[in-house]
PDB file of C-alpha atoms and ligand atoms in Angstrom:
ATOM      1  CA  MET A   1       0.000   0.000   0.000  1.00 59.00           C
ATOM      2  CA  SER A   2       1.396   3.341  -1.014  1.00 88.00           C
ATOM      3  CA  LEU A   3       0.312   5.817   1.649  1.00 98.00           C
ATOM      4  CA  ALA A   4      -0.761   8.590  -0.751  1.00 98.00           C
ATOM      5  CA  GLY A   5      -4.504   9.187  -0.398  1.00 98.00           C
ATOM      6  CA  LYS A   6      -4.821   6.678   2.461  1.00 98.00           C
ATOM      7  CA  VAL A   7      -6.824   7.676   5.543  1.00 98.00           C
ATOM      8  CA  VAL A   8      -4.765   7.377   8.725  1.00 99.00           C
ATOM      9  CA  ILE A   9      -5.859   7.935  12.326  1.00 99.00           C
ATOM     10  CA  VAL A  10      -3.055   8.878  14.731  1.00 99.00           C
ATOM     11  CA  THR A  11      -4.067   9.011  18.391  1.00 99.00           C
ATOM     12  CA  GLY A  12      -1.945  11.214  20.610  1.00 98.00           C
ATOM     13  CA  ALA A  13      -1.073  13.379  17.602  1.00 98.00           C
ATOM     14  CA  SER A  14      -0.839  16.452  19.830  1.00 98.00           C
ATOM     15  CA  SER A  15       2.681  15.663  21.051  1.00 98.00           C
ATOM     16  CA  GLY A  16       5.904  13.681  20.649  1.00 98.00           C
ATOM     17  CA  ILE A  17       5.850  10.451  18.656  1.00 99.00           C
ATOM     18  CA  GLY A  18       2.242  10.927  17.484  1.00 99.00           C
ATOM     19  CA  ALA A  19       2.946  14.444  16.192  1.00 98.00           C
ATOM     20  CA  SER A  20       6.016  13.186  14.299  1.00 98.00           C
ATOM     21  CA  ALA A  21       4.053  10.255  12.876  1.00 99.00           C
ATOM     22  CA  ALA A  22       1.266  12.597  11.723  1.00 99.00           C
ATOM     23  CA  GLU A  23       3.842  14.806   9.990  1.00 98.00           C
ATOM     24  CA  ALA A  24       5.447  11.772   8.315  1.00 98.00           C
ATOM     25  CA  PHE A  25       2.083  10.471   7.039  1.00 98.00           C
ATOM     26  CA  ALA A  26       1.183  13.961   5.742  1.00 98.00           C
ATOM     27  CA  LYS A  27       4.516  14.083   3.915  1.00 98.00           C
ATOM     28  CA  GLN A  28       3.584  10.765   2.237  1.00 98.00           C
ATOM     29  CA  GLY A  29       0.318  12.295   0.971  1.00 98.00           C
ATOM     30  CA  ALA A  30      -1.961  10.509   3.439  1.00 98.00           C
ATOM     31  CA  LYS A  31      -5.160  12.061   4.817  1.00 98.00           C
ATOM     32  CA  VAL A  32      -4.383  12.313   8.511  1.00 98.00           C
ATOM     33  CA  VAL A  33      -6.835  12.357  11.433  1.00 99.00           C
ATOM     34  CA  LEU A  34      -5.203  14.041  14.424  1.00 98.00           C
ATOM     35  CA  VAL A  35      -6.598  12.834  17.749  1.00 99.00           C
ATOM     36  CA  GLY A  36      -5.832  14.190  21.226  1.00 98.00           C
ATOM     37  CA  ARG A  37      -7.335  16.217  24.053  1.00 98.00           C
ATOM     38  CA  ASN A  38      -5.217  19.361  23.812  1.00 98.00           C
ATOM     39  CA  VAL A  39      -6.688  21.364  20.912  1.00 98.00           C
ATOM     40  CA  GLU A  40      -3.939  23.990  20.899  1.00 98.00           C
ATOM     41  CA  ASN A  41      -1.312  21.270  20.512  1.00 98.00           C
ATOM     42  CA  LEU A  42      -3.373  19.512  17.825  1.00 98.00           C
ATOM     43  CA  LYS A  43      -3.469  22.785  15.881  1.00 98.00           C
ATOM     44  CA  ALA A  44       0.317  23.054  16.212  1.00 98.00           C
ATOM     45  CA  THR A  45       0.647  19.530  14.725  1.00 98.00           C
ATOM     46  CA  GLU A  46      -1.780  20.512  11.958  1.00 98.00           C
ATOM     47  CA  ALA A  47       0.507  23.445  11.092  1.00 98.00           C
ATOM     48  CA  VAL A  48       3.561  21.164  11.033  1.00 98.00           C
ATOM     49  CA  CYS A  49       1.716  18.732   8.719  1.00 98.00           C
ATOM     50  CA  LYS A  50       0.727  21.605   6.412  1.00 98.00           C
ATOM     51  CA  ALA A  51       4.324  22.806   6.353  1.00 98.00           C
ATOM     52  CA  ALA A  52       5.418  19.274   5.366  1.00 98.00           C
ATOM     53  CA  ASN A  53       2.758  19.023   2.634  1.00 98.00           C
ATOM     54  CA  SER A  54       0.646  22.064   1.816  1.00 98.00           C
ATOM     55  CA  LYS A  55      -1.935  19.820   0.083  1.00 97.00           C
ATOM     56  CA  ALA A  56      -2.335  17.480   3.063  1.00 97.00           C
ATOM     57  CA  GLU A  57      -5.951  16.797   4.027  1.00 98.00           C
ATOM     58  CA  LEU A  58      -6.227  16.874   7.799  1.00 98.00           C
ATOM     59  CA  LEU A  59      -8.974  16.397  10.374  1.00 98.00           C
ATOM     60  CA  ILE A  60      -8.616  17.346  14.022  1.00 98.00           C
ATOM     61  CA  ILE A  61     -10.708  15.310  16.455  1.00 98.00           C
ATOM     62  CA  ALA A  62     -10.474  16.629  20.001  1.00 98.00           C
ATOM     63  CA  ALA A  63     -11.213  13.478  21.946  1.00 98.00           C
ATOM     64  CA  ASP A  64     -10.272  11.322  24.898  1.00 98.00           C
ATOM     65  CA  VAL A  65      -9.437   7.815  23.707  1.00 98.00           C
ATOM     66  CA  THR A  66     -10.867   6.306  26.902  1.00 98.00           C
ATOM     67  CA  THR A  67     -14.388   7.613  26.249  1.00 98.00           C
ATOM     68  CA  ASP A  68     -14.599   8.625  22.582  1.00 98.00           C
ATOM     69  CA  ALA A  69     -13.394   5.608  20.583  1.00 98.00           C
ATOM     70  CA  GLU A  70     -16.626   5.193  18.608  1.00 98.00           C
ATOM     71  CA  LYS A  71     -16.817   8.931  17.889  1.00 98.00           C
ATOM     72  CA  ILE A  72     -13.220   8.920  16.598  1.00 99.00           C
ATOM     73  CA  ILE A  73     -13.922   6.147  14.083  1.00 99.00           C
ATOM     74  CA  ASN A  74     -17.364   7.481  13.071  1.00 98.00           C
ATOM     75  CA  SER A  75     -16.114  11.059  12.544  1.00 98.00           C
ATOM     76  CA  THR A  76     -13.280   9.724  10.364  1.00 99.00           C
ATOM     77  CA  ILE A  77     -15.667   7.712   8.187  1.00 98.00           C
ATOM     78  CA  GLU A  78     -18.103  10.647   7.981  1.00 98.00           C
ATOM     79  CA  ARG A  79     -15.339  12.950   6.722  1.00 98.00           C
ATOM     80  CA  PHE A  80     -13.221  10.666   4.531  1.00 98.00           C
ATOM     81  CA  GLY A  81     -15.525   7.681   3.793  1.00 98.00           C
ATOM     82  CA  GLN A  82     -12.903   5.060   4.659  1.00 98.00           C
ATOM     83  CA  LEU A  83     -10.089   4.082   7.016  1.00 98.00           C
ATOM     84  CA  ASN A  84      -6.792   2.533   5.921  1.00 98.00           C
ATOM     85  CA  VAL A  85      -4.477   2.782   8.935  1.00 99.00           C
ATOM     86  CA  LEU A  86      -5.046   3.063  12.692  1.00 99.00           C
ATOM     87  CA  VAL A  87      -2.047   4.170  14.770  1.00 99.00           C
ATOM     88  CA  ASN A  88      -2.776   3.559  18.453  1.00 99.00           C
ATOM     89  CA  ASN A  89      -0.137   5.855  19.912  1.00 98.00           C
ATOM     90  CA  ALA A  90      -1.843   7.756  22.764  1.00 98.00           C
ATOM     91  CA  GLY A  91      -0.437   6.564  26.059  1.00 98.00           C
ATOM     92  CA  VAL A  92       0.741   7.566  29.499  1.00 98.00           C
ATOM     93  CA  GLY A  93       3.378   6.356  31.947  1.00 98.00           C
ATOM     94  CA  GLY A  94       3.329   5.902  35.676  1.00 96.00           C
ATOM     95  CA  THR A  95       5.865   4.905  38.306  1.00 96.00           C
ATOM     96  CA  GLY A  96       5.784   3.328  41.748  1.00 96.00           C
ATOM     97  CA  SER A  97       6.679   0.159  43.577  1.00 97.00           C
ATOM     98  CA  ILE A  98       3.941  -2.385  44.308  1.00 98.00           C
ATOM     99  CA  LEU A  99       4.286  -1.192  47.923  1.00 97.00           C
ATOM    100  CA  ASP A 100       3.105   2.300  46.923  1.00 96.00           C
ATOM    101  CA  VAL A 101       1.066   2.131  43.742  1.00 97.00           C
ATOM    102  CA  ASP A 102      -2.726   2.044  44.182  1.00 97.00           C
ATOM    103  CA  VAL A 103      -5.480   0.410  42.160  1.00 98.00           C
ATOM    104  CA  GLU A 104      -6.716   3.768  40.811  1.00 98.00           C
ATOM    105  CA  GLU A 105      -3.336   4.219  39.106  1.00 97.00           C
ATOM    106  CA  PHE A 106      -3.537   0.651  37.767  1.00 98.00           C
ATOM    107  CA  ASP A 107      -7.008   1.358  36.334  1.00 98.00           C
ATOM    108  CA  ARG A 108      -5.909   4.727  34.862  1.00 98.00           C
ATOM    109  CA  LEU A 109      -2.963   3.257  32.947  1.00 98.00           C
ATOM    110  CA  MET A 110      -4.775   0.128  31.789  1.00 98.00           C
ATOM    111  CA  ASN A 111      -7.719   2.264  30.689  1.00 98.00           C
ATOM    112  CA  ILE A 112      -5.621   4.605  28.530  1.00 98.00           C
ATOM    113  CA  ASN A 113      -2.894   2.196  27.351  1.00 98.00           C
ATOM    114  CA  VAL A 114      -4.947  -0.976  26.795  1.00 98.00           C
ATOM    115  CA  ARG A 115      -8.744  -0.627  27.079  1.00 98.00           C
ATOM    116  CA  SER A 116      -8.915   2.328  24.676  1.00 98.00           C
ATOM    117  CA  VAL A 117      -6.833   0.377  22.134  1.00 99.00           C
ATOM    118  CA  PHE A 118      -9.256  -2.548  22.423  1.00 99.00           C
ATOM    119  CA  LEU A 119     -12.207  -0.230  21.729  1.00 98.00           C
ATOM    120  CA  LEU A 120     -10.583   1.674  18.864  1.00 99.00           C
ATOM    121  CA  THR A 121      -9.492  -1.605  17.273  1.00 99.00           C
ATOM    122  CA  LYS A 122     -12.976  -3.081  17.627  1.00 98.00           C
ATOM    123  CA  TYR A 123     -14.675  -0.074  15.992  1.00 98.00           C
ATOM    124  CA  ALA A 124     -11.981   0.279  13.306  1.00 99.00           C
ATOM    125  CA  ALA A 125     -11.722  -3.394  12.277  1.00 99.00           C
ATOM    126  CA  PRO A 126     -14.754  -3.566   9.922  1.00 98.00           C
ATOM    127  CA  HIS A 127     -13.477  -0.467   8.077  1.00 99.00           C
ATOM    128  CA  LEU A 128      -9.905  -1.814   7.874  1.00 98.00           C
ATOM    129  CA  ILE A 129     -11.210  -5.091   6.440  1.00 98.00           C
ATOM    130  CA  LYS A 130     -12.950  -3.131   3.668  1.00 98.00           C
ATOM    131  CA  THR A 131      -9.730  -1.338   2.696  1.00 98.00           C
ATOM    132  CA  GLN A 132      -7.283  -4.198   3.483  1.00 98.00           C
ATOM    133  CA  GLY A 133      -5.638  -1.738   5.848  1.00 98.00           C
ATOM    134  CA  ASN A 134      -3.493  -2.204   8.923  1.00 98.00           C
ATOM    135  CA  ILE A 135      -2.870  -1.208  12.532  1.00 99.00           C
ATOM    136  CA  VAL A 136       0.337   0.014  14.179  1.00 99.00           C
ATOM    137  CA  ASN A 137       0.382   0.090  17.980  1.00 99.00           C
ATOM    138  CA  VAL A 138       2.925   2.187  19.851  1.00 99.00           C
ATOM    139  CA  SER A 139       4.074  -0.054  22.657  1.00 98.00           C
ATOM    140  CA  SER A 140       7.400   0.265  24.483  1.00 98.00           C
ATOM    141  CA  LEU A 141      10.591  -1.582  25.262  1.00 98.00           C
ATOM    142  CA  VAL A 142       8.974  -2.044  28.694  1.00 98.00           C
ATOM    143  CA  GLY A 143       6.479  -4.407  27.046  1.00 98.00           C
ATOM    144  CA  LEU A 144       9.398  -6.699  26.171  1.00 97.00           C
ATOM    145  CA  ARG A 145      11.610  -6.162  29.235  1.00 97.00           C
ATOM    146  CA  SER A 146      10.960  -5.719  32.976  1.00 97.00           C
ATOM    147  CA  PHE A 147      11.921  -2.802  35.211  1.00 96.00           C
ATOM    148  CA  PRO A 148      11.487  -2.065  38.943  1.00 97.00           C
ATOM    149  CA  ASN A 149       9.035   0.667  39.988  1.00 97.00           C
ATOM    150  CA  LEU A 150       7.270   0.466  36.626  1.00 97.00           C
ATOM    151  CA  SER A 151       5.092  -2.611  37.082  1.00 98.00           C
ATOM    152  CA  VAL A 152       1.806  -1.096  35.933  1.00 98.00           C
ATOM    153  CA  TYR A 153       3.255   0.661  32.881  1.00 98.00           C
ATOM    154  CA  CYS A 154       5.277  -2.457  31.930  1.00 98.00           C
ATOM    155  CA  THR A 155       2.191  -4.635  32.327  1.00 98.00           C
ATOM    156  CA  SER A 156       0.054  -2.312  30.192  1.00 98.00           C
ATOM    157  CA  LYS A 157       2.598  -2.412  27.340  1.00 98.00           C
ATOM    158  CA  ALA A 158       3.116  -6.199  27.648  1.00 98.00           C
ATOM    159  CA  ALA A 159      -0.672  -6.492  27.342  1.00 99.00           C
ATOM    160  CA  LEU A 160      -0.562  -4.268  24.273  1.00 99.00           C
ATOM    161  CA  ASP A 161       2.118  -6.495  22.709  1.00 99.00           C
ATOM    162  CA  GLN A 162       0.049  -9.627  23.323  1.00 99.00           C
ATOM    163  CA  PHE A 163      -3.071  -7.840  22.019  1.00 99.00           C
ATOM    164  CA  THR A 164      -1.082  -6.921  18.887  1.00 99.00           C
ATOM    165  CA  ARG A 165      -0.165 -10.561  18.232  1.00 98.00           C
ATOM    166  CA  CYS A 166      -3.659 -11.916  18.982  1.00 99.00           C
ATOM    167  CA  ILE A 167      -5.435  -9.344  16.789  1.00 99.00           C
ATOM    168  CA  ALA A 168      -2.883  -9.959  14.044  1.00 99.00           C
ATOM    169  CA  LEU A 169      -4.057 -13.587  14.084  1.00 99.00           C
ATOM    170  CA  ASP A 170      -7.763 -12.628  14.274  1.00 98.00           C
ATOM    171  CA  LEU A 171      -7.460 -10.339  11.266  1.00 98.00           C
ATOM    172  CA  ALA A 172      -4.869 -12.196   9.164  1.00 98.00           C
ATOM    173  CA  PRO A 173      -7.579 -14.193   7.326  1.00 98.00           C
ATOM    174  CA  LYS A 174      -9.053 -10.808   6.343  1.00 98.00           C
ATOM    175  CA  ASN A 175      -5.632  -9.610   5.122  1.00 98.00           C
ATOM    176  CA  VAL A 176      -5.421  -6.852   7.757  1.00 98.00           C
ATOM    177  CA  ARG A 177      -1.960  -6.602   9.322  1.00 98.00           C
ATOM    178  CA  VAL A 178      -1.348  -5.601  12.962  1.00 99.00           C
ATOM    179  CA  ASN A 179       2.090  -4.681  14.304  1.00 99.00           C
ATOM    180  CA  ALA A 180       3.696  -2.725  17.130  1.00 99.00           C
ATOM    181  CA  VAL A 181       6.766  -0.584  17.618  1.00 99.00           C
ATOM    182  CA  ASN A 182       8.587  -0.809  20.957  1.00 98.00           C
ATOM    183  CA  PRO A 183      10.584   2.387  21.478  1.00 98.00           C
ATOM    184  CA  GLY A 184      13.403   2.832  23.983  1.00 98.00           C
ATOM    185  CA  VAL A 185      13.899   6.244  25.551  1.00 98.00           C
ATOM    186  CA  ILE A 186      12.677   8.879  23.071  1.00 98.00           C
ATOM    187  CA  VAL A 187      12.899  12.632  23.653  1.00 98.00           C
ATOM    188  CA  THR A 188       9.289  13.872  24.050  1.00 98.00           C
ATOM    189  CA  GLN A 189       7.124  15.327  26.821  1.00 97.00           C
ATOM    190  CA  PHE A 190       6.505  11.807  28.139  1.00 97.00           C
ATOM    191  CA  HIS A 191       9.006  11.727  31.018  1.00 96.00           C
ATOM    192  CA  LYS A 192       8.447  15.379  31.947  1.00 94.00           C
ATOM    193  CA  ASN A 193       4.730  14.524  32.244  1.00 94.00           C
ATOM    194  CA  LEU A 194       5.761  11.996  34.900  1.00 93.00           C
ATOM    195  CA  GLY A 195       6.905  14.953  36.981  1.00 92.00           C
ATOM    196  CA  MET A 196      10.629  15.101  36.134  1.00 93.00           C
ATOM    197  CA  SER A 197      12.263  18.515  36.527  1.00 93.00           C
ATOM    198  CA  ALA A 198      14.351  19.873  33.635  1.00 93.00           C
ATOM    199  CA  GLU A 199      17.494  19.067  35.632  1.00 96.00           C
ATOM    200  CA  ASP A 200      16.391  15.507  36.419  1.00 95.00           C
ATOM    201  CA  TYR A 201      15.384  14.993  32.779  1.00 96.00           C
ATOM    202  CA  ALA A 202      18.842  16.102  31.573  1.00 96.00           C
ATOM    203  CA  LYS A 203      20.442  13.597  33.986  1.00 97.00           C
ATOM    204  CA  PHE A 204      17.972  10.906  32.884  1.00 96.00           C
ATOM    205  CA  LEU A 205      18.855  11.414  29.206  1.00 97.00           C
ATOM    206  CA  ALA A 206      22.606  11.414  29.960  1.00 97.00           C
ATOM    207  CA  HIS A 207      22.250   8.160  31.904  1.00 96.00           C
ATOM    208  CA  HIS A 208      20.200   6.540  29.150  1.00 96.00           C
ATOM    209  CA  SER A 209      22.784   7.319  26.510  1.00 95.00           C
ATOM    210  CA  THR A 210      24.686   4.498  28.281  1.00 95.00           C
ATOM    211  CA  THR A 211      21.761   2.033  28.403  1.00 96.00           C
ATOM    212  CA  HIS A 212      21.149   2.057  24.633  1.00 97.00           C
ATOM    213  CA  ALA A 213      23.789   0.182  22.623  1.00 97.00           C
ATOM    214  CA  LEU A 214      24.056   2.949  20.041  1.00 98.00           C
ATOM    215  CA  GLY A 215      25.162   5.326  22.811  1.00 97.00           C
ATOM    216  CA  ARG A 216      22.261   7.763  22.645  1.00 98.00           C
ATOM    217  CA  VAL A 217      18.533   8.100  23.224  1.00 98.00           C
ATOM    218  CA  GLY A 218      16.136   8.292  20.275  1.00 98.00           C
ATOM    219  CA  GLU A 219      14.163  10.988  18.474  1.00 98.00           C
ATOM    220  CA  ALA A 220      10.413  10.879  17.792  1.00 98.00           C
ATOM    221  CA  GLN A 221      11.036  10.987  14.048  1.00 98.00           C
ATOM    222  CA  GLU A 222      13.008   7.709  14.251  1.00 98.00           C
ATOM    223  CA  VAL A 223       9.913   5.999  15.688  1.00 99.00           C
ATOM    224  CA  ALA A 224       7.710   7.728  13.092  1.00 98.00           C
ATOM    225  CA  ASP A 225       9.905   6.285  10.302  1.00 98.00           C
ATOM    226  CA  ALA A 226       9.299   2.763  11.661  1.00 98.00           C
ATOM    227  CA  ILE A 227       5.548   3.413  11.949  1.00 99.00           C
ATOM    228  CA  ILE A 228       5.503   4.515   8.284  1.00 98.00           C
ATOM    229  CA  PHE A 229       7.372   1.352   7.317  1.00 98.00           C
ATOM    230  CA  LEU A 230       4.910  -0.920   9.171  1.00 98.00           C
ATOM    231  CA  ALA A 231       1.898   0.974   7.769  1.00 98.00           C
ATOM    232  CA  SER A 232       3.134   0.765   4.185  1.00 98.00           C
ATOM    233  CA  ASP A 233       3.410  -1.941   1.559  1.00 96.00           C
ATOM    234  CA  SER A 234       7.141  -2.176   2.289  1.00 97.00           C
ATOM    235  CA  SER A 235       6.145  -4.445   5.190  1.00 98.00           C
ATOM    236  CA  SER A 236       3.426  -6.396   3.341  1.00 98.00           C
ATOM    237  CA  PHE A 237       4.526  -9.790   4.782  1.00 98.00           C
ATOM    238  CA  ILE A 238       4.950  -8.567   8.384  1.00 98.00           C
ATOM    239  CA  THR A 239       2.167  -9.049  10.904  1.00 98.00           C
ATOM    240  CA  GLY A 240       2.096  -9.731  14.650  1.00 99.00           C
ATOM    241  CA  ALA A 241       5.559  -8.184  15.030  1.00 98.00           C
ATOM    242  CA  THR A 242       6.777  -6.145  18.003  1.00 98.00           C
ATOM    243  CA  LEU A 243       9.689  -4.135  16.649  1.00 98.00           C
ATOM    244  CA  PRO A 244      12.183  -2.563  19.080  1.00 98.00           C
ATOM    245  CA  ILE A 245      13.146   0.998  18.084  1.00 98.00           C
ATOM    246  CA  ASP A 246      15.636   1.355  20.871  1.00 98.00           C
ATOM    247  CA  GLY A 247      19.204   1.642  19.646  1.00 98.00           C
ATOM    248  CA  GLY A 248      19.758  -1.995  20.630  1.00 98.00           C
ATOM    249  CA  ARG A 249      18.720  -1.592  24.271  1.00 97.00           C
ATOM    250  CA  HIS A 250      16.596  -4.774  24.191  1.00 97.00           C
ATOM    251  CA  ALA A 251      19.723  -6.773  23.382  1.00 97.00           C
ATOM    252  CA  MET A 252      21.725  -5.410  26.318  1.00 95.00           C
ATOM    253  CA  CYS A 253      22.210  -6.894  29.755  1.00 89.00           C
ATOM    254  CA  PRO A 254      23.711  -4.890  32.647  1.00 81.00           C
ATOM    255  CA  ARG A 255      27.359  -5.808  33.412  1.00 79.00           C
TER     256      ARG A 255
HETATM  257  P1  NDP B   1       3.876  12.514  24.908  1.00 79.67           P
HETATM  258  O1  NDP B   1       3.557  12.693  26.353  1.00 79.67           O
HETATM  259  O2  NDP B   1       4.704  13.531  24.223  1.00 79.67           O
HETATM  260  O3  NDP B   1       2.522  12.285  24.094  1.00 79.67           O
HETATM  261  C1  NDP B   1       1.483  11.487  24.593  1.00 79.67           C
HETATM  262  C2  NDP B   1       0.284  11.672  23.702  1.00 79.67           C
HETATM  263  O4  NDP B   1      -0.779  10.838  24.170  1.00 79.67           O
HETATM  264  C3  NDP B   1      -0.232  13.105  23.698  1.00 79.67           C
HETATM  265  O5  NDP B   1      -0.497  13.487  22.366  1.00 79.67           O
HETATM  266  C4  NDP B   1      -1.520  13.016  24.500  1.00 79.67           C
HETATM  267  O6  NDP B   1      -2.479  13.926  23.989  1.00 79.67           O
HETATM  268  C5  NDP B   1      -1.974  11.597  24.178  1.00 79.67           C
HETATM  269  N1  NDP B   1      -2.904  11.097  25.174  1.00 79.67           N
HETATM  270  C6  NDP B   1      -2.651  10.702  26.454  1.00 79.67           C
HETATM  271  N2  NDP B   1      -3.787  10.338  27.063  1.00 79.67           N
HETATM  272  C7  NDP B   1      -4.782  10.504  26.165  1.00 79.67           C
HETATM  273  C8  NDP B   1      -6.187  10.311  26.202  1.00 79.67           C
HETATM  274  N3  NDP B   1      -6.800   9.857  27.305  1.00 79.67           N
HETATM  275  N4  NDP B   1      -6.905  10.594  25.093  1.00 79.67           N
HETATM  276  C9  NDP B   1      -6.311  11.066  23.971  1.00 79.67           C
HETATM  277  N5  NDP B   1      -4.979  11.264  23.871  1.00 79.67           N
HETATM  278  C10 NDP B   1      -4.233  10.994  24.966  1.00 79.67           C
HETATM  279  O7  NDP B   1       4.597  11.083  24.845  1.00 79.67           O
HETATM  280  P2  NDP B   1       5.211  10.226  23.653  1.00 79.67           P
HETATM  281  O8  NDP B   1       4.997  10.859  22.353  1.00 79.67           O
HETATM  282  O9  NDP B   1       6.561   9.856  24.074  1.00 79.67           O
HETATM  283  O10 NDP B   1       4.297   8.916  23.807  1.00 79.67           O
HETATM  284  C11 NDP B   1       3.578   8.340  22.746  1.00 79.67           C
HETATM  285  C12 NDP B   1       3.538   6.840  22.965  1.00 79.67           C
HETATM  286  O11 NDP B   1       4.872   6.342  22.951  1.00 79.67           O
HETATM  287  C13 NDP B   1       2.935   6.414  24.308  1.00 79.67           C
HETATM  288  O12 NDP B   1       2.066   5.313  24.098  1.00 79.67           O
HETATM  289  C14 NDP B   1       4.156   5.978  25.125  1.00 79.67           C
HETATM  290  O13 NDP B   1       3.820   4.984  26.068  1.00 79.67           O
HETATM  291  C15 NDP B   1       5.067   5.463  24.036  1.00 79.67           C
HETATM  292  N6  NDP B   1       6.491   5.417  24.377  1.00 79.67           N
HETATM  293  C16 NDP B   1       7.205   6.553  24.647  1.00 79.67           C
HETATM  294  C17 NDP B   1       8.551   6.473  24.956  1.00 79.67           C
HETATM  295  C18 NDP B   1       9.394   7.665  25.261  1.00 79.67           C
HETATM  296  O14 NDP B   1      10.537   7.488  25.747  1.00 79.67           O
HETATM  297  N7  NDP B   1       8.960   8.873  24.989  1.00 79.67           N
HETATM  298  C19 NDP B   1       9.232   5.171  25.036  1.00 79.67           C
HETATM  299  C20 NDP B   1       8.392   4.052  24.724  1.00 79.67           C
HETATM  300  C21 NDP B   1       7.073   4.186  24.403  1.00 79.67           C
HETATM  301  P3  NDP B   1      -3.338  15.001  24.849  1.00 79.67           P
HETATM  302  O15 NDP B   1      -2.523  15.374  26.030  1.00 79.67           O
HETATM  303  O16 NDP B   1      -3.595  16.092  23.862  1.00 79.67           O
HETATM  304  O17 NDP B   1      -4.586  14.256  25.185  1.00 79.67           O
END
């Protein structure tokens, strides 16, 4: 599938990896649906997409993925008449040892990172079958590897990885592919939203240049490039894959 003219939903397009993915799809000539809660930020992404491709057709849907999944799919079909690619990128992190973390935090993360993906996938699937489209989920290295003080976030992304594989099998007979990317540390608002100060974030990034084999953390655009690859015909025989975009961090073991 060439991406020109294809209709692509990107959740969490108002920031970071989602904003970069939206820009990359716009550059490819796709019609991009920008989903997020922060309208000002969505408009900023819209401007970036327009700068990348002045002819890009764009639709902003201000929505919360936990409550508005059906509206997101219906509004897309109303506007563009079809859906070719669903990028489930919206997500949040959360820290805390099992001794501290409470069930409200568990429910919050599972709701945003897993339940919303289930709902969006369910509503999108009939439309993706019609177009022989595909799904790309934005998981994390923490879905593939385990870390202390991150149990709920790790569990939500491991669930997303398993969901990716299971739905890939459900939809393979319909020729709809489903894959995930598993980024390492990527420079976005994500960690600052966890409450890190600018100073702590600088230290965090410096430390993580040593935990990724390539000796640096990643950029949102590097994840966007992988999303484009998995959404396009270049990956026509790939489904059920969880692809680390992590400078080799998944292959490392502390010494
Ligand atoms: P950002 O914090 O920069 O962006 C998160 C995006 O998710 C925002 O656009 C936000 O939009 C959206 N979002 C969060 N909750 C909701 C909601 N309830 N409804 C709609 N949109 C929502 O982080 P990243 O770009 O880094 O994160 C994107 C994905 O990448 C996440 O799934 C994250 O887990 C994953 N990831 C990130 C890594 C990193 O190091 N940065 C590493 C591995 C994975 P708004 O606020 O407008 O609602």
